[in-house]
mmCIF file of C-alpha atoms and ligand atoms in Angstrom:
data_model
loop_
_atom_site.group_PDB
_atom_site.id
_atom_site.type_symbol
_atom_site.label_atom_id
_atom_site.label_comp_id
_atom_site.label_asym_id
_atom_site.label_seq_id
_atom_site.Cartn_x
_atom_site.Cartn_y
_atom_site.Cartn_z
ATOM 1 C CA UNK C 251 -15.956 -5.154 -25.461
ATOM 2 C CA UNK C 252 -11.844 -5.764 -25.509
ATOM 3 C CA UNK C 253 -10.970 -2.540 -27.300
ATOM 4 C CA UNK C 254 -8.502 -0.781 -24.564
ATOM 5 C CA UNK C 255 -5.014 -1.898 -24.913
ATOM 6 C CA UNK C 256 -4.630 -4.697 -22.395
ATOM 7 C CA UNK C 257 -1.071 -5.452 -21.885
ATOM 8 C CA UNK C 258 -1.315 -6.404 -18.015
ATOM 9 C CA UNK C 259 1.197 -6.290 -15.821
ATOM 10 C CA UNK C 260 0.868 -8.291 -12.127
ATOM 11 C CA UNK C 261 3.051 -6.428 -9.534
ATOM 12 C CA UNK C 262 3.639 -8.717 -6.768
ATOM 13 C CA UNK C 263 5.668 -7.568 -3.555
ATOM 14 C CA UNK C 264 7.775 -10.408 -2.185
ATOM 15 C CA UNK C 265 9.287 -10.243 1.287
ATOM 16 C CA UNK C 266 10.814 -13.673 2.545
ATOM 17 C CA UNK C 267 8.414 -15.530 0.306
ATOM 18 C CA UNK C 268 10.519 -18.802 -0.401
ATOM 19 C CA UNK C 269 7.864 -20.896 0.753
ATOM 20 C CA UNK C 270 4.996 -19.476 -0.973
ATOM 21 C CA UNK C 271 6.190 -18.209 -4.014
ATOM 22 C CA UNK C 272 7.125 -21.300 -6.256
ATOM 23 C CA UNK C 273 3.612 -22.260 -5.836
ATOM 24 C CA UNK C 274 2.162 -18.812 -6.253
ATOM 25 C CA UNK C 275 4.075 -17.991 -9.427
ATOM 26 C CA UNK C 276 2.801 -21.358 -10.894
ATOM 27 C CA UNK C 277 -0.757 -20.129 -10.333
ATOM 28 C CA UNK C 278 -0.084 -16.690 -11.546
ATOM 29 C CA UNK C 279 1.572 -18.054 -14.659
ATOM 30 C CA UNK C 280 -1.330 -20.158 -15.326
ATOM 31 C CA UNK C 281 -4.110 -17.702 -14.890
ATOM 32 C CA UNK C 282 -2.025 -15.180 -16.914
ATOM 33 C CA UNK C 283 -2.133 -17.810 -19.579
ATOM 34 C CA UNK C 284 -5.638 -18.242 -19.541
ATOM 35 C CA UNK C 285 -6.333 -14.270 -19.731
ATOM 36 C CA UNK C 286 -4.025 -14.461 -22.783
ATOM 37 C CA UNK C 287 -5.825 -16.890 -24.352
ATOM 38 C CA UNK C 288 -9.222 -15.353 -23.898
ATOM 39 C CA UNK C 289 -7.845 -12.118 -25.379
ATOM 40 C CA UNK C 290 -8.253 -10.240 -22.104
ATOM 41 C CA UNK C 291 -4.656 -9.774 -21.511
ATOM 42 C CA UNK C 292 -2.024 -9.094 -24.694
ATOM 43 C CA UNK C 293 0.582 -11.810 -24.995
ATOM 44 C CA UNK C 294 3.006 -9.062 -23.864
ATOM 45 C CA UNK C 295 1.704 -9.198 -20.073
ATOM 46 C CA UNK C 296 4.275 -9.903 -17.643
ATOM 47 C CA UNK C 297 4.009 -11.134 -13.769
ATOM 48 C CA UNK C 298 6.453 -8.649 -12.271
ATOM 49 C CA UNK C 299 8.045 -9.968 -8.896
ATOM 50 C CA UNK C 300 9.313 -7.160 -6.591
ATOM 51 C CA UNK C 301 11.904 -8.562 -3.821
ATOM 52 C CA UNK C 302 11.435 -6.335 -1.024
ATOM 53 C CA UNK C 303 14.996 -6.985 0.559
ATOM 54 C CA UNK C 304 14.633 -10.655 1.561
ATOM 55 C CA UNK C 305 16.513 -12.297 3.594
ATOM 56 C CA UNK C 306 15.560 -15.671 2.262
ATOM 57 C CA UNK C 307 16.119 -17.530 -1.033
ATOM 58 C CA UNK C 308 13.154 -15.325 -2.357
ATOM 59 C CA UNK C 309 15.467 -13.327 -5.140
ATOM 60 C CA UNK C 310 17.298 -16.386 -6.270
ATOM 61 C CA UNK C 311 13.579 -18.116 -7.083
ATOM 62 C CA UNK C 312 12.687 -14.873 -8.779
ATOM 63 C CA UNK C 313 15.988 -15.307 -10.979
ATOM 64 C CA UNK C 314 15.407 -18.380 -11.756
ATOM 65 C CA UNK C 315 11.710 -17.983 -12.787
ATOM 66 C CA UNK C 316 12.962 -15.300 -15.049
ATOM 67 C CA UNK C 317 15.634 -17.138 -16.748
ATOM 68 C CA UNK C 318 13.080 -20.095 -17.422
ATOM 69 C CA UNK C 319 9.965 -17.831 -18.522
ATOM 70 C CA UNK C 320 10.109 -14.485 -20.297
ATOM 71 C CA UNK C 321 6.507 -13.847 -18.607
ATOM 72 C CA UNK C 322 8.262 -13.328 -15.494
ATOM 73 C CA UNK C 323 10.322 -10.015 -14.799
ATOM 74 C CA UNK C 324 12.019 -9.358 -11.481
ATOM 75 C CA UNK C 325 12.951 -6.405 -9.533
ATOM 76 C CA UNK C 326 15.267 -6.349 -6.196
ATOM 77 C CA UNK C 327 15.638 -3.525 -3.699
ATOM 78 C CA UNK C 328 18.789 -3.266 -1.948
ATOM 79 C CA UNK C 329 17.184 -3.398 1.363
ATOM 80 C CA UNK C 330 13.797 -3.921 3.125
ATOM 81 C CA UNK C 331 11.682 -0.680 2.340
ATOM 82 C CA UNK C 332 8.217 -2.384 3.079
ATOM 83 C CA UNK C 333 5.037 -3.161 0.998
ATOM 84 C CA UNK C 334 4.132 0.021 0.099
ATOM 85 C CA UNK C 335 7.203 0.984 -1.373
ATOM 86 C CA UNK C 336 7.832 -2.360 -3.224
ATOM 87 C CA UNK C 337 4.381 -1.905 -4.692
ATOM 88 C CA UNK C 338 4.838 1.517 -5.919
ATOM 89 C CA UNK C 339 8.374 0.491 -7.509
ATOM 90 C CA UNK C 340 6.557 -2.250 -9.365
ATOM 91 C CA UNK C 341 4.173 0.068 -10.967
ATOM 92 C CA UNK C 342 6.342 2.577 -11.634
ATOM 93 C CA UNK C 343 8.239 0.056 -13.562
ATOM 94 C CA UNK C 344 5.384 -1.619 -15.056
ATOM 95 C CA UNK C 345 4.552 1.842 -16.707
ATOM 96 C CA UNK C 346 7.158 1.913 -19.061
ATOM 97 C CA UNK C 347 5.528 -1.278 -20.714
ATOM 98 C CA UNK C 348 2.199 -1.883 -19.314
ATOM 99 C CA UNK C 349 -1.340 -0.568 -20.066
ATOM 100 C CA UNK C 350 -2.658 -1.934 -16.848
ATOM 101 C CA UNK C 351 -0.775 -2.757 -13.433
ATOM 102 C CA UNK C 352 -2.565 -4.790 -11.165
ATOM 103 C CA UNK C 353 -1.115 -5.212 -7.287
ATOM 104 C CA UNK C 354 -1.717 -8.410 -5.970
ATOM 105 C CA UNK C 355 0.147 -10.146 -2.800
ATOM 106 C CA UNK C 356 2.298 -13.127 -3.026
ATOM 107 C CA UNK C 357 0.606 -15.486 -0.809
ATOM 108 C CA UNK C 358 -2.740 -15.796 -2.932
ATOM 109 C CA UNK C 359 -4.708 -14.878 -0.039
ATOM 110 C CA UNK C 360 -6.744 -12.292 -2.424
ATOM 111 C CA UNK C 361 -8.424 -14.474 -5.188
ATOM 112 C CA UNK C 362 -6.590 -14.310 -8.628
ATOM 113 C CA UNK C 363 -9.667 -15.434 -10.392
ATOM 114 C CA UNK C 364 -11.221 -11.806 -9.490
ATOM 115 C CA UNK C 365 -8.970 -10.459 -12.211
ATOM 116 C CA UNK C 366 -11.500 -10.912 -14.620
ATOM 117 C CA UNK C 367 -13.642 -8.693 -13.093
ATOM 118 C CA UNK C 368 -11.018 -6.114 -12.395
ATOM 119 C CA UNK C 369 -10.344 -6.314 -16.273
ATOM 120 C CA UNK C 370 -13.883 -5.920 -17.241
ATOM 121 C CA UNK C 371 -14.279 -3.173 -15.264
ATOM 122 C CA UNK C 372 -11.125 -1.708 -17.050
ATOM 123 C CA UNK C 373 -12.711 -2.234 -20.637
ATOM 124 C CA UNK C 374 -15.923 -0.618 -19.191
ATOM 125 C CA UNK C 375 -13.808 2.593 -19.077
ATOM 126 C CA UNK C 376 -12.553 2.482 -15.429
ATOM 127 C CA UNK C 377 -8.903 3.728 -14.550
ATOM 128 C CA UNK C 378 -8.873 2.562 -11.051
ATOM 129 C CA UNK C 379 -10.563 -0.786 -9.979
ATOM 130 C CA UNK C 380 -10.269 -1.374 -6.113
ATOM 131 C CA UNK C 381 -10.546 -5.041 -4.514
ATOM 132 C CA UNK C 382 -12.415 -5.422 -1.181
ATOM 133 C CA UNK C 383 -12.675 -8.150 0.686
ATOM 134 C CA UNK C 384 -15.765 -9.737 1.558
ATOM 135 C CA UNK C 385 -15.388 -10.445 5.168
ATOM 136 C CA UNK C 386 -12.492 -10.929 7.486
ATOM 137 C CA UNK C 387 -13.005 -14.613 8.496
ATOM 138 C CA UNK C 388 -9.567 -15.634 7.645
ATOM 139 C CA UNK C 389 -7.990 -13.031 10.075
ATOM 140 C CA UNK C 390 -7.224 -13.676 13.651
ATOM 141 C CA UNK C 391 -8.907 -11.805 16.531
ATOM 142 C CA UNK C 392 -6.147 -9.454 16.727
ATOM 143 C CA UNK C 393 -5.918 -8.244 13.256
ATOM 144 C CA UNK C 394 -9.763 -7.897 13.306
ATOM 145 C CA UNK C 395 -9.697 -5.674 16.135
ATOM 146 C CA UNK C 396 -6.686 -3.473 15.073
ATOM 147 C CA UNK C 397 -8.253 -3.236 11.474
ATOM 148 C CA UNK C 398 -11.793 -2.187 12.912
ATOM 149 C CA UNK C 399 -9.794 0.271 15.120
ATOM 150 C CA UNK C 400 -7.853 1.546 12.357
ATOM 151 C CA UNK C 401 -10.832 2.316 10.010
ATOM 152 C CA UNK C 402 -12.716 3.839 13.047
ATOM 153 C CA UNK C 403 -9.933 6.079 13.607
ATOM 154 C CA UNK C 404 -9.504 7.169 10.030
ATOM 155 C CA UNK C 405 -13.180 7.844 9.705
ATOM 156 C CA UNK C 406 -12.953 9.799 12.798
ATOM 157 C CA UNK C 407 -10.168 11.855 11.218
ATOM 158 C CA UNK C 408 -11.948 12.655 8.257
ATOM 159 C CA UNK C 409 -9.685 10.371 6.262
ATOM 160 C CA UNK C 410 -11.239 8.738 2.988
ATOM 161 C CA UNK C 411 -10.081 5.276 3.216
ATOM 162 C CA UNK C 412 -12.076 2.419 1.622
ATOM 163 C CA UNK C 413 -13.107 -0.241 4.102
ATOM 164 C CA UNK C 414 -11.898 -3.697 3.798
ATOM 165 C CA UNK C 415 -9.764 -2.536 0.803
ATOM 166 C CA UNK C 416 -5.729 -3.559 0.893
ATOM 167 C CA UNK C 417 -3.546 -3.170 -1.844
ATOM 168 C CA UNK C 418 -5.606 -5.458 -4.585
ATOM 169 C CA UNK C 419 -5.797 -2.925 -6.978
ATOM 170 C CA UNK C 420 -5.917 -2.060 -10.637
ATOM 171 C CA UNK C 421 -4.469 1.152 -12.159
ATOM 172 C CA UNK C 422 -4.766 1.900 -15.694
ATOM 173 C CA UNK C 423 -1.598 3.875 -17.803
ATOM 174 C CA UNK C 424 -3.409 6.898 -17.125
ATOM 175 C CA UNK C 425 -3.505 6.478 -13.502
ATOM 176 C CA UNK C 426 -0.134 5.170 -13.073
ATOM 177 C CA UNK C 427 1.199 8.228 -15.014
ATOM 178 C CA UNK C 428 -0.835 10.363 -12.473
ATOM 179 C CA UNK C 429 0.729 8.507 -9.612
ATOM 180 C CA UNK C 430 4.193 9.129 -11.065
ATOM 181 C CA UNK C 431 3.821 13.038 -10.124
ATOM 182 C CA UNK C 432 3.136 12.434 -6.273
ATOM 183 C CA UNK C 433 6.730 12.760 -4.876
ATOM 184 C CA UNK C 434 5.904 12.309 -1.292
ATOM 185 C CA UNK C 435 8.026 10.095 0.764
ATOM 186 C CA UNK C 436 5.486 9.370 3.705
ATOM 187 C CA UNK C 437 3.297 6.703 1.205
ATOM 188 C CA UNK C 438 -0.278 5.481 1.800
ATOM 189 C CA UNK C 439 -1.141 4.122 -1.231
ATOM 190 C CA UNK C 440 -4.717 3.012 -0.356
ATOM 191 C CA UNK C 441 -5.319 6.918 0.996
ATOM 192 C CA UNK C 442 -3.395 8.406 -1.619
ATOM 193 C CA UNK C 443 -4.929 6.853 -4.658
ATOM 194 C CA UNK C 444 -8.379 7.548 -4.248
ATOM 195 C CA UNK C 445 -7.700 11.131 -3.709
ATOM 196 C CA UNK C 446 -6.631 11.168 -7.480
ATOM 197 C CA UNK C 447 -10.045 10.886 -8.962
ATOM 198 C CA UNK C 448 -10.432 9.448 -12.413
ATOM 199 C CA UNK C 449 -13.594 6.823 -13.236
ATOM 200 C CA UNK C 450 -13.237 3.885 -10.373
ATOM 201 C CA UNK C 451 -15.048 0.770 -9.386
ATOM 202 C CA UNK C 452 -14.728 -1.910 -6.834
ATOM 203 C CA UNK C 453 -14.672 -5.886 -6.922
ATOM 204 C CA UNK C 454 -15.513 -7.971 -4.082
ATOM 205 C CA UNK C 455 -13.457 -10.919 -3.629
ATOM 206 C CA UNK C 456 -12.869 -13.614 -0.885
ATOM 207 C CA UNK C 457 -9.993 -13.774 1.202
ATOM 208 C CA UNK C 458 -8.093 -16.945 1.438
ATOM 209 C CA UNK C 459 -5.864 -18.252 3.924
ATOM 210 C CA UNK C 460 -2.315 -18.127 3.273
ATOM 211 C CA UNK C 461 -0.779 -20.487 0.729
ATOM 212 C CA UNK C 462 2.572 -20.841 2.709
ATOM 213 C CA UNK C 463 4.926 -19.039 5.314
ATOM 214 C CA UNK C 464 3.785 -16.784 7.837
ATOM 215 C CA UNK C 465 2.281 -13.220 7.515
ATOM 216 C CA UNK C 466 5.250 -10.524 6.817
ATOM 217 C CA UNK C 467 3.445 -7.763 8.559
ATOM 218 C CA UNK C 468 4.346 -7.640 12.212
ATOM 219 C CA UNK C 469 2.886 -5.683 14.614
ATOM 220 C CA UNK C 470 5.376 -2.925 14.186
ATOM 221 C CA UNK C 471 5.093 -2.891 10.284
ATOM 222 C CA UNK C 472 1.287 -2.427 11.021
ATOM 223 C CA UNK C 473 1.541 0.088 13.701
ATOM 224 C CA UNK C 474 4.059 2.262 10.947
ATOM 225 C CA UNK C 475 1.779 1.760 8.317
ATOM 226 C CA UNK C 476 -1.382 3.142 10.683
ATOM 227 C CA UNK C 477 0.749 6.009 11.576
ATOM 228 C CA UNK C 478 1.851 6.884 8.092
ATOM 229 C CA UNK C 479 -1.880 6.702 6.974
ATOM 230 C CA UNK C 480 -3.037 9.100 9.475
ATOM 231 C CA UNK C 481 -0.202 11.309 9.153
ATOM 232 C CA UNK C 482 0.080 11.433 5.391
ATOM 233 C CA UNK C 483 -3.663 11.987 5.006
ATOM 234 C CA UNK C 484 -4.973 14.174 8.025
ATOM 235 C CA UNK C 485 -3.989 17.135 9.939
ATOM 236 C CA UNK C 486 -6.874 16.679 12.312
ATOM 237 C CA UNK C 487 -5.021 15.052 15.267
ATOM 238 C CA UNK C 488 -3.136 18.637 15.439
ATOM 239 C CA UNK C 489 -6.730 20.623 15.444
ATOM 240 C CA UNK C 490 -7.972 17.993 18.203
ATOM 241 C CA UNK C 491 -4.925 18.892 20.394
ATOM 242 C CA UNK C 492 -5.801 22.857 19.962
ATOM 243 C CA UNK C 493 -9.403 21.765 20.862
ATOM 244 C CA UNK C 494 -8.330 19.824 23.745
ATOM 245 C CA UNK C 495 -5.975 22.694 24.809
ATOM 246 C CA UNK C 496 -8.671 25.064 24.621
ATOM 247 C CA UNK C 497 -11.333 22.946 26.514
ATOM 248 C CA UNK C 498 -8.366 22.319 29.363
ATOM 249 C CA UNK C 499 -7.852 26.136 29.586
ATOM 250 C CA UNK C 500 -11.738 26.633 30.056
ATOM 251 C CA UNK C 501 -11.841 24.109 33.123
ATOM 252 C CA UNK C 502 -8.812 25.421 34.559
ATOM 253 C CA UNK C 503 -10.571 29.084 34.348
ATOM 254 C CA UNK C 504 -13.418 27.742 36.383
ATOM 255 C CA UNK C 505 -11.156 26.008 39.001
ATOM 256 C CA UNK C 506 -9.577 29.080 39.492
ATOM 257 C CA UNK C 507 -12.915 31.199 39.967
ATOM 258 C CA UNK C 508 -13.975 28.180 42.156
ATOM 259 C CA UNK C 509 -10.653 28.335 44.463
ATOM 260 C CA UNK C 510 -10.834 32.033 44.950
ATOM 261 C CA UNK C 511 -14.609 31.948 45.837
ATOM 262 C CA UNK C 512 -13.763 29.377 48.391
ATOM 263 C CA UNK C 513 -10.468 31.487 49.827
ATOM 264 C CA UNK C 514 -13.084 34.658 50.102
ATOM 265 C CA UNK C 515 -15.317 32.355 52.156
ATOM 266 C CA UNK C 516 -12.445 31.481 54.224
ATOM 267 C CA UNK C 517 -12.692 27.577 53.262
ATOM 268 C CA UNK C 518 -9.472 25.465 53.095
ATOM 269 C CA UNK C 519 -9.421 24.084 49.595
ATOM 270 C CA UNK C 520 -8.414 20.134 50.627
ATOM 271 C CA UNK C 521 -5.993 19.704 47.857
ATOM 272 C CA UNK C 522 -3.069 17.046 47.812
ATOM 273 C CA UNK C 523 -5.042 14.340 45.633
ATOM 274 C CA UNK C 524 -6.430 17.079 43.572
ATOM 275 C CA UNK C 525 -3.281 18.731 42.884
ATOM 276 C CA UNK C 526 -1.716 15.408 42.156
ATOM 277 C CA UNK C 527 -4.426 14.314 39.751
ATOM 278 C CA UNK C 528 -4.359 17.488 37.787
ATOM 279 C CA UNK C 529 -0.706 17.810 37.427
ATOM 280 C CA UNK C 530 -0.378 14.167 36.219
ATOM 281 C CA UNK C 531 -2.975 14.733 33.663
ATOM 282 C CA UNK C 532 -1.891 17.867 32.592
ATOM 283 C CA UNK C 533 1.817 16.196 32.318
ATOM 284 C CA UNK C 534 0.255 13.199 30.303
ATOM 285 C CA UNK C 535 -1.598 15.146 28.186
ATOM 286 C CA UNK C 536 1.017 17.684 27.356
ATOM 287 C CA UNK C 537 3.679 14.996 26.482
ATOM 288 C CA UNK C 538 0.993 13.265 24.377
ATOM 289 C CA UNK C 539 0.000 16.389 22.252
ATOM 290 C CA UNK C 540 3.827 17.052 21.984
ATOM 291 C CA UNK C 541 4.107 13.266 20.668
ATOM 292 C CA UNK C 542 1.678 14.402 18.025
ATOM 293 C CA UNK C 543 2.984 17.135 16.916
ATOM 294 C CA UNK C 544 6.447 15.497 16.855
ATOM 295 C CA UNK C 545 5.219 12.977 14.607
ATOM 296 C CA UNK C 546 4.087 15.488 11.928
ATOM 297 C CA UNK C 547 7.554 17.277 12.385
ATOM 298 C CA UNK C 548 9.293 13.956 11.878
ATOM 299 C CA UNK C 549 7.307 13.492 8.632
ATOM 300 C CA UNK C 550 7.881 16.943 7.419
ATOM 301 C CA UNK C 551 11.713 16.414 8.199
ATOM 302 C CA UNK C 552 11.768 13.085 6.220
ATOM 303 C CA UNK C 553 9.933 14.833 3.339
ATOM 304 C CA UNK C 554 12.408 17.903 3.163
ATOM 305 C CA UNK C 555 15.190 15.390 2.986
ATOM 306 C CA UNK C 556 13.416 13.917 -0.142
ATOM 307 C CA UNK C 557 15.499 10.906 -0.045
ATOM 308 C CA UNK C 558 14.671 7.940 -2.344
ATOM 309 C CA UNK C 559 11.783 6.355 -1.583
ATOM 310 C CA UNK C 560 13.661 3.028 -2.588
ATOM 311 C CA UNK C 561 16.752 1.953 -4.264
ATOM 312 C CA UNK C 562 16.517 -0.778 -7.077
ATOM 313 C CA UNK C 563 19.623 -2.843 -7.097
ATOM 314 C CA UNK C 564 18.806 -5.518 -9.758
ATOM 315 C CA UNK C 565 15.981 -5.309 -12.382
ATOM 316 C CA UNK C 566 15.725 -8.334 -14.915
ATOM 317 C CA UNK C 567 13.310 -7.929 -17.462
ATOM 318 C CA UNK C 568 13.317 -9.945 -21.400
ATOM 319 C CA UNK C 569 11.068 -9.048 -24.174
ATOM 320 C CA UNK C 570 8.256 -11.482 -25.302
ATOM 321 C CA UNK C 571 7.920 -11.864 -28.862
ATOM 322 C CA UNK C 572 4.107 -11.629 -29.554
ATOM 323 C CA UNK C 573 2.488 -14.877 -30.365
ATOM 324 C CA UNK C 574 -1.071 -13.900 -31.024
ATOM 325 C CA UNK C 575 -2.514 -11.748 -33.461
ATOM 326 C CA UNK C 576 -5.087 -10.964 -31.301
ATOM 327 C CA UNK C 577 -2.847 -8.547 -29.455
ATOM 328 C CA UNK C 578 -4.593 -5.229 -29.327
ATOM 329 C CA UNK C 579 -1.771 -3.479 -27.323
ATOM 330 C CA UNK C 580 -1.563 0.081 -28.668
ATOM 331 C CA UNK C 581 2.071 0.628 -27.570
ATOM 332 C CA UNK C 582 3.355 -2.547 -29.216
ATOM 333 C CA UNK C 583 5.470 -0.465 -31.281
ATOM 334 C CA UNK C 584 7.244 -0.014 -28.174
ATOM 335 C CA UNK C 585 8.188 -3.737 -28.909
ATOM 336 C CA UNK C 586 9.134 -3.684 -32.344
ATOM 337 C CA UNK C 587 12.719 -4.518 -31.990
ATOM 338 C CA UNK C 588 12.340 -8.009 -30.130
ATOM 339 C CA UNK C 589 14.878 -9.247 -28.475
ATOM 340 C CA UNK C 590 15.526 -11.759 -26.187
ATOM 341 C CA UNK C 591 18.298 -10.683 -23.775
ATOM 342 C CA UNK C 592 18.326 -10.104 -20.012
ATOM 343 C CA UNK C 593 18.801 -6.814 -18.872
ATOM 344 C CA UNK C 594 19.837 -6.794 -15.343
ATOM 345 C CA UNK C 595 20.748 -3.205 -14.575
ATOM 346 C CA UNK C 596 21.715 -1.439 -11.574
ATOM 347 C CA UNK C 597 19.417 1.371 -10.855
ATOM 348 C CA UNK C 598 19.014 4.399 -8.468
ATOM 349 C CA UNK C 599 15.360 4.831 -8.538
ATOM 350 C CA UNK C 600 14.822 8.276 -7.465
ATOM 351 C CA UNK C 601 11.098 8.203 -8.047
HETATM 352 N N1 LIG P 908 5.603 -7.742 1.995
HETATM 353 C C1 LIG P 908 6.411 -6.881 1.327
HETATM 354 N N2 LIG P 908 7.399 -6.070 2.233
HETATM 355 C C2 LIG P 908 7.161 -6.361 3.656
HETATM 356 C C3 LIG P 908 6.018 -6.997 4.363
HETATM 357 C C4 LIG P 908 5.174 -7.658 3.299
HETATM 358 O O1 LIG P 908 6.802 -6.551 0.324
HETATM 359 O O2 LIG P 908 8.173 -5.457 4.613
HETATM 360 C C5 LIG P 908 4.796 -8.315 1.119
HETATM 361 C C6 LIG P 908 4.419 -9.592 1.559
HETATM 362 O O3 LIG P 908 5.373 -10.675 0.714
HETATM 363 C C7 LIG P 908 2.927 -10.177 0.802
HETATM 364 C C8 LIG P 908 2.508 -8.738 0.914
HETATM 365 O O4 LIG P 908 3.355 -7.813 1.176
HETATM 366 O O5 LIG P 908 3.354 -10.057 -0.655
HETATM 367 C C9 LIG P 908 1.231 -8.698 1.974
HETATM 368 O O6 LIG P 908 2.012 -9.192 3.222
HETATM 369 P P1 LIG P 908 1.588 -10.472 3.930
HETATM 370 O O7 LIG P 908 0.778 -11.396 3.313
HETATM 371 O O8 LIG P 908 2.466 -11.209 5.013
HETATM 372 O O9 LIG P 908 0.353 -9.548 5.032
HETATM 373 P P2 LIG P 908 -0.943 -10.038 5.679
HETATM 374 O O10 LIG P 908 -1.796 -10.635 4.587
HETATM 375 O O11 LIG P 908 -0.746 -11.085 6.635
HETATM 376 O O12 LIG P 908 -1.703 -8.709 6.065
HETATM 377 MG MG1 LIG P 909 -1.147 -12.231 3.027
#
């Protein structure tokens, strides 16, 4: 039942992916071809490669792919803004032409064959489809540990984050339009998108080893993502500080009573170690609490400045003439003036 419009845009964030991209792009192209032949994706579908300020030859590779084949489109940031911004920019660009956007990593760790299931769920009426990884066997010990700690902490803080869902995800045009309404700078799409509602479903897939190159998620980037995730989804850490402060106050009050009673009984309080431990503990807790509050204040500061979430330096997009009469894209009117020119624009994206 392929009656919903199905112009599909694969949105692929790329950061220093010169080693993986040539092969991945070919695999993605072949998969998209098959989907088009089977009528699951319209011939106007595209692969949108987003260059997140790479320092290697990624953008040159994207440029030459776009030159050779109109199925590829390219978007390049003025600098490295991070994975979340790259997929957001890709989805916002895709929204202009696509009925469906699927975000997928450039290293093909996420099984591209699962796309058929994503599209089936979309055709069955879903506006959002989440890709969930079956296991974490391909992750190293450290990645597994940090991921489990992160999900544990998010759960504790009451954030509804889908376990083992990275950013392999389908969004329909309707969901993309809703996402465009969110203007927040502190971006954590995995937490944000489930809050939008809509009919949704999940697809399970196996994670493979990275095809080529190394992971671009450094420990620092992972830590930033985790902090962004927590601060953008929950204010519970601040509430926990209040509870902690209350408990420490109750404890201090009890200690004061205890000391006064001791004093009346003429007993000396043996105090040096106790005072030192207590003052160090209190100092530590105070600085830690201040740090948490500071993290939120910093986020408010960034939100109020409302700077652009990314700056698009170049955009390459070439229209494709429909070759297949089975194209049932609802928005095909937009493509009536079929042109085959390259639009390389310099845009300053404020969304
Ligand atoms: N990526 C990005 N910007 C960054 C870091 C990563 O666009 O600052 C892209 C990267 O090119 C890849 C995806 O995000 O397509 C996931 O990164 P990676 O595969 O290195 O992460 P891992 O799978 O190791 O968690
Ligand atoms: Mg990867």
